[in-house]
PDB file of C-alpha atoms in Angstrom:
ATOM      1  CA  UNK P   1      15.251  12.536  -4.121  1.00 38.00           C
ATOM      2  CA  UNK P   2      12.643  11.784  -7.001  1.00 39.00           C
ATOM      3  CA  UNK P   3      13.454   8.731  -7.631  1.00 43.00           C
ATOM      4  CA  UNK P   4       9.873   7.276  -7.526  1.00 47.00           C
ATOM      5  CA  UNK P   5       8.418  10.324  -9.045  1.00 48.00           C
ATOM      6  CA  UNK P   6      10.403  10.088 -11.815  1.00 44.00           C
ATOM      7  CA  UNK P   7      10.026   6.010 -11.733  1.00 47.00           C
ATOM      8  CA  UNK P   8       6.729   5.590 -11.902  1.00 49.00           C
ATOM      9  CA  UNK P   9       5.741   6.646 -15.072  1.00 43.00           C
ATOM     10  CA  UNK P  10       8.617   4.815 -17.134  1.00 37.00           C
ATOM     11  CA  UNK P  11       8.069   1.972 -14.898  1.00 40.00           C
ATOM     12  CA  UNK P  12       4.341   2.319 -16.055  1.00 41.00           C
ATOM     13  CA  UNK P  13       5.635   2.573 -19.862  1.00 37.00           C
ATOM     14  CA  UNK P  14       7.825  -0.111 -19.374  1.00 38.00           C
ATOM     15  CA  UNK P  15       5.265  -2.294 -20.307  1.00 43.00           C
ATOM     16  CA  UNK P  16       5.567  -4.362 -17.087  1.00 48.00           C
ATOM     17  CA  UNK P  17       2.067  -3.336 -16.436  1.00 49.00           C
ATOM     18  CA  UNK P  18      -0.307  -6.447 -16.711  1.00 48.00           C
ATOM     19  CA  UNK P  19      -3.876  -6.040 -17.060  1.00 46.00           C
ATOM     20  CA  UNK P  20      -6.090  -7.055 -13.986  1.00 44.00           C
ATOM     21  CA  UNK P  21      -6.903 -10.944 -13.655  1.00 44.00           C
ATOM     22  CA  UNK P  22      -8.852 -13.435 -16.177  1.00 40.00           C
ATOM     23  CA  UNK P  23     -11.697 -15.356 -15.176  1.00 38.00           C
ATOM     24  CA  UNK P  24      -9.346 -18.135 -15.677  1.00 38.00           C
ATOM     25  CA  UNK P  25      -6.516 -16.792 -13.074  1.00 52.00           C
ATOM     26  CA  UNK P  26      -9.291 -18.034 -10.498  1.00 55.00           C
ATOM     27  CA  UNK P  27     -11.741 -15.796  -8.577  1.00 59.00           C
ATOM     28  CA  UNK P  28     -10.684 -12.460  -7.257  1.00 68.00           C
ATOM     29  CA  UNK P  29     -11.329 -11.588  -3.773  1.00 74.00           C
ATOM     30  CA  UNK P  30     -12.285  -8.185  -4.380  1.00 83.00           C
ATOM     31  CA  UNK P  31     -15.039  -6.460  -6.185  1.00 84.00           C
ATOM     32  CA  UNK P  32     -14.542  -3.858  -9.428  1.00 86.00           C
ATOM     33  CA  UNK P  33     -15.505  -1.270  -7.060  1.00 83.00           C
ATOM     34  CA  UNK P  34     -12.645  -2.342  -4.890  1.00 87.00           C
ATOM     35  CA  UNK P  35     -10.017  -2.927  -6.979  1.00 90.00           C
ATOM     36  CA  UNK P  36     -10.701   0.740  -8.749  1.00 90.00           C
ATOM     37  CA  UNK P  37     -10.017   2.327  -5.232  1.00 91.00           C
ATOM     38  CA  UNK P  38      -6.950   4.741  -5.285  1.00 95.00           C
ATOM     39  CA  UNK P  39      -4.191   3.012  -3.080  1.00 96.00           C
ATOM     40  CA  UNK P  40      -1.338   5.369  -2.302  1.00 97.00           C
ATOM     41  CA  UNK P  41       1.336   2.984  -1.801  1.00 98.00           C
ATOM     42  CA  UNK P  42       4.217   4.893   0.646  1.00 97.00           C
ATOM     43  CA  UNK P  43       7.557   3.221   0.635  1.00 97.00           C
ATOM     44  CA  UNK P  44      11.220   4.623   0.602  1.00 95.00           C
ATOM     45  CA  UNK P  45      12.875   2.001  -0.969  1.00 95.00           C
ATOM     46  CA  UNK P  46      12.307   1.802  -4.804  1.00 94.00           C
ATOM     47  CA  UNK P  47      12.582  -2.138  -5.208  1.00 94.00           C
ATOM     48  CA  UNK P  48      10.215  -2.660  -2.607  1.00 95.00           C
ATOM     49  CA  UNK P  49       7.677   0.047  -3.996  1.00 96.00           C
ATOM     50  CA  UNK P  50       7.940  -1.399  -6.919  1.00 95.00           C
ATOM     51  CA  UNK P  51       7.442  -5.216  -5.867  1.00 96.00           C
ATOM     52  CA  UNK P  52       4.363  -3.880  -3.813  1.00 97.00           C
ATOM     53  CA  UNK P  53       3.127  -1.986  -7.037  1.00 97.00           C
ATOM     54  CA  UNK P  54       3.445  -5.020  -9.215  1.00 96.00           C
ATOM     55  CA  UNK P  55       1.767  -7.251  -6.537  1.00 96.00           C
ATOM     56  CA  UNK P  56      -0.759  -4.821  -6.399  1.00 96.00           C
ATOM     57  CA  UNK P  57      -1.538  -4.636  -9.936  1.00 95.00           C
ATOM     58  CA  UNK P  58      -1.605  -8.478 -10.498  1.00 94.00           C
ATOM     59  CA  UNK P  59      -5.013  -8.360  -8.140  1.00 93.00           C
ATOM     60  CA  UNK P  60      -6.250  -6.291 -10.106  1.00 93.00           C
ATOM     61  CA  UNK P  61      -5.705  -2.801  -8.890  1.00 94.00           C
ATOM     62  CA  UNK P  62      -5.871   0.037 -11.582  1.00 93.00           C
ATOM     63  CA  UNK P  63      -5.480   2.920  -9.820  1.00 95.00           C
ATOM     64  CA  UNK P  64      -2.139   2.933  -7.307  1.00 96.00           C
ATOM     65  CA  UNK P  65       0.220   5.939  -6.755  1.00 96.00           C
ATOM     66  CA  UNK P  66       3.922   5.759  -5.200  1.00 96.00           C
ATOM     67  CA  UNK P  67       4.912   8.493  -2.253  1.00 96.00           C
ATOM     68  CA  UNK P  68       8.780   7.684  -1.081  1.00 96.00           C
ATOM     69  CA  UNK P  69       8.080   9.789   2.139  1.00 96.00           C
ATOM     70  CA  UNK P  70       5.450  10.990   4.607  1.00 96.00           C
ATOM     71  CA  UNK P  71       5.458  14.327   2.948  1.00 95.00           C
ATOM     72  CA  UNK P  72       4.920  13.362  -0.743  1.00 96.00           C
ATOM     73  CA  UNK P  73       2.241  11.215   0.735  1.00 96.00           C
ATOM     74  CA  UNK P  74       0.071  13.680   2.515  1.00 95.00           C
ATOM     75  CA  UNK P  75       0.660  16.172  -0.396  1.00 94.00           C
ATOM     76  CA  UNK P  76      -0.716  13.196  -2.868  1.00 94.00           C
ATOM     77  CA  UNK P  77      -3.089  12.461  -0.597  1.00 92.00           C
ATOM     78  CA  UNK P  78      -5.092  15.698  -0.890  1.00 87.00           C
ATOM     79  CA  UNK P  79      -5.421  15.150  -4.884  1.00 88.00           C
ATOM     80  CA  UNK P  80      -5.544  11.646  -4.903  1.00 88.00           C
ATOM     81  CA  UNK P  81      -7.561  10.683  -2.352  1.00 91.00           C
ATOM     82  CA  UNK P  82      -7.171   6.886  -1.486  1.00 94.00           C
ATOM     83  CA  UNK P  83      -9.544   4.175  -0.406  1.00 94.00           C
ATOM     84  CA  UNK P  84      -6.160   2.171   0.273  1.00 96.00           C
ATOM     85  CA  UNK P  85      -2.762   3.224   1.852  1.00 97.00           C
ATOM     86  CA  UNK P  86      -0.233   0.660   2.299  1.00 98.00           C
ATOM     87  CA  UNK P  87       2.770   1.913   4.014  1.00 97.00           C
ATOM     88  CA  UNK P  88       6.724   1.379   5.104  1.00 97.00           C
ATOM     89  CA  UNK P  89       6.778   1.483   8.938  1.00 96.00           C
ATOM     90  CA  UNK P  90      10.348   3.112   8.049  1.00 94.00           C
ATOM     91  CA  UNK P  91      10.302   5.969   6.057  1.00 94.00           C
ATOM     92  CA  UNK P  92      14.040   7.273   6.533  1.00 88.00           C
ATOM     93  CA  UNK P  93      14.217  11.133   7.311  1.00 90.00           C
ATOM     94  CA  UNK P  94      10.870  12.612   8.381  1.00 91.00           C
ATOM     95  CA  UNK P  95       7.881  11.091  10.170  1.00 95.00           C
ATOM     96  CA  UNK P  96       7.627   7.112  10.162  1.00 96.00           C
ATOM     97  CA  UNK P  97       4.665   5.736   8.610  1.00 96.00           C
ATOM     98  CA  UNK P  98       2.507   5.287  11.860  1.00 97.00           C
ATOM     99  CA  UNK P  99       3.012   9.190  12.293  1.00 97.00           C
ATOM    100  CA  UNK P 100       1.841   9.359   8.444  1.00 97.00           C
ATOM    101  CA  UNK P 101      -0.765   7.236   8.275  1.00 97.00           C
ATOM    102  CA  UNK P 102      -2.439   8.875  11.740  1.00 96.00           C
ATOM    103  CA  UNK P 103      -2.347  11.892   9.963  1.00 95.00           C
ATOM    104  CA  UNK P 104      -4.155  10.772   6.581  1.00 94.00           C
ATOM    105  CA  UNK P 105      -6.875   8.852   9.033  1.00 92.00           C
ATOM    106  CA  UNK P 106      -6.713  12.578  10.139  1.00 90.00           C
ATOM    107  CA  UNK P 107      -8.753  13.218   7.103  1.00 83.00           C
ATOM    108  CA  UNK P 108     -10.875  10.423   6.960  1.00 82.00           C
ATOM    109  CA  UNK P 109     -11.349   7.077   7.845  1.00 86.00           C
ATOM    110  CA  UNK P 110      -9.277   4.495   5.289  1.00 92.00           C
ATOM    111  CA  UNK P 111      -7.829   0.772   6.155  1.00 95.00           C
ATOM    112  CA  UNK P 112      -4.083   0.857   6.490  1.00 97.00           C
ATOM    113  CA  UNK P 113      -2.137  -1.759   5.648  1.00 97.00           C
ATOM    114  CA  UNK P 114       1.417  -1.255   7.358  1.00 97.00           C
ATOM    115  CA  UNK P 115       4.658  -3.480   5.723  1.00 96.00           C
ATOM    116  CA  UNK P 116       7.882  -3.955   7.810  1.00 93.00           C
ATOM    117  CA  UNK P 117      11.001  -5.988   8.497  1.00 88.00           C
ATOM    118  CA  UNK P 118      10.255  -5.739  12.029  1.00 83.00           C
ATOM    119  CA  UNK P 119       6.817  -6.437  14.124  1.00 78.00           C
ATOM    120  CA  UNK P 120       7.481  -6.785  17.770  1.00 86.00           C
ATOM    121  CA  UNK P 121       4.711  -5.935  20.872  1.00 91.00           C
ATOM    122  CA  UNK P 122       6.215  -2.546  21.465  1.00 93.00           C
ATOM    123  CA  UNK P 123       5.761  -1.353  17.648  1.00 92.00           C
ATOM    124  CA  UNK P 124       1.942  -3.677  17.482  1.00 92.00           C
ATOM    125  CA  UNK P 125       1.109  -1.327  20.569  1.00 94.00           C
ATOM    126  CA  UNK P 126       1.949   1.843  19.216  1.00 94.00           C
ATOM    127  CA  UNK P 127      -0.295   0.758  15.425  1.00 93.00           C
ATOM    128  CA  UNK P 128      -3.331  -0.109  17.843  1.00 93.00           C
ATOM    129  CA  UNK P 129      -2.812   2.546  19.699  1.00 95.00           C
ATOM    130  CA  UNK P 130      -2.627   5.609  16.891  1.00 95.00           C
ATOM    131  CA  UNK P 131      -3.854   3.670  13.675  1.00 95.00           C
ATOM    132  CA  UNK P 132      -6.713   1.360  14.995  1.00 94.00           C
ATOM    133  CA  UNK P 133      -7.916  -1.319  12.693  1.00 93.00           C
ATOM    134  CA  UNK P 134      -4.779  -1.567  10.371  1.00 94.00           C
ATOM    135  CA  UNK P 135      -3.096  -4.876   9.799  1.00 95.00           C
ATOM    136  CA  UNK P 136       0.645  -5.250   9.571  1.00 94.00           C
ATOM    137  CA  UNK P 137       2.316  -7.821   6.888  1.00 95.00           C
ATOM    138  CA  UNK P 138       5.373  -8.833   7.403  1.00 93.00           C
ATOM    139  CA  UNK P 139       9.003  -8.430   4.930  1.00 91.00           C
ATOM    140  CA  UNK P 140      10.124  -9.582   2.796  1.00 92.00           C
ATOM    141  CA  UNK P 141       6.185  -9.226   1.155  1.00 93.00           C
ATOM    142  CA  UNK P 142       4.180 -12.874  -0.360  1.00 94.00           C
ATOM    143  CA  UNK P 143       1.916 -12.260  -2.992  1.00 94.00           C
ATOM    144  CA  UNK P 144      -0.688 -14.670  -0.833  1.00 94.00           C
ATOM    145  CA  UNK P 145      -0.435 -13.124   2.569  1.00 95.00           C
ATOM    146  CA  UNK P 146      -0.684  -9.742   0.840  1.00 95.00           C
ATOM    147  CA  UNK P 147      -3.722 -10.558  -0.975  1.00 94.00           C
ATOM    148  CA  UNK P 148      -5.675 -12.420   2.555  1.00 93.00           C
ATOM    149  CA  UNK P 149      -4.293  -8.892   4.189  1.00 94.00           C
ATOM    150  CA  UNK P 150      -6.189  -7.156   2.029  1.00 95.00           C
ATOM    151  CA  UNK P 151      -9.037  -9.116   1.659  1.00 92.00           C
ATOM    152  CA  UNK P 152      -9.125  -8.623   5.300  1.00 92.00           C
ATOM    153  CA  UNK P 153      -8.516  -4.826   5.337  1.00 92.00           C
ATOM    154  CA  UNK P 154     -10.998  -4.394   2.795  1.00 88.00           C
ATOM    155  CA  UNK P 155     -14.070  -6.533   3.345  1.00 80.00           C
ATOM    156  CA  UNK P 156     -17.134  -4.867   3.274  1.00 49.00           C
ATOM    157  CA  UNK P 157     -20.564  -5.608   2.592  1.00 38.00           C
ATOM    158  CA  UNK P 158     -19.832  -6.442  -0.882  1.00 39.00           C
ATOM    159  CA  UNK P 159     -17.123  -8.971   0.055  1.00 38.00           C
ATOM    160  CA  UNK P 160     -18.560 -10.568   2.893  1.00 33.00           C
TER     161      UNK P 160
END
């Protein structure tokens, strides 16, 4: 059941880490404000939280947190506070991850950034519907497309 818990920091002492981009890995799309956001990435599947982490990281992200289920994530939430959540449509047992993240936008306004295996009309509805303004990406997850996503998600004033 703690899998990720207990994960994340020997995946962090792994030394898999790598530090955020060089000038000479190109132009990042996002700003240092941006990329020191909290993002509270919720995903029940370890390999996939774990892809999404290291994606994360290699555009520069410093600050990103794992939750394996709806409700690690609200309990992280209150500490943690993201800018960022980018979350499993399927969560296993418990509330999905439209029922999760419409209860963190609960608290606050934050751009969601849903990942799934499946993205038909019925389940684009329902994200409209209860999580307005989040984007949905597609499995298995690109670096590329995950980077435009959040580009997307995330522009603001300083990234326009």
């Amino acid at each position: 059941m703690r899998m990720i818990e207990a994960a994340v920091p020997l995946f962090a002492a792994s030394g898999r880490g790598k530090p955020p981009p060089t000038a000479q890995d190109g132009p990042s799309p996002f700003t240092p404000t941006v990329l020191a956001t909290p993002v509270l990435i919720v995903e029940d599947e370890l390999l996939i939280a774990w892809t999404i982490y290291e994606m994360l990281e290699d555009l520069g992200f410093t600050d990103l947190r794992l939750a394996r289920d709806s409700a690690q994530a609200l309990a992280m939430a209150d500490e943690l506070r993201p800018g960022l959540i980018v979350c499993d449509v399927n969560l296993g047992d418990g509330p999905d991850g439209i029922a999760t993240a419409a209860a963190l936008r609960a608290k606050g306004e934050l751009p969601v950034l849903f990942v799934t295996g499946y993205a038909g009309e019925e389940l684009r509805a329902r994200l409209a519907g209860e999580v307005p303004g989040a984007l949905l990406l597609r499995k298995p997850i690109e670096p590329a497309p995950l980077a435009r996503h959040l580009a997307k998600l995330l522009r603001g004033p300083a990234l326009n």
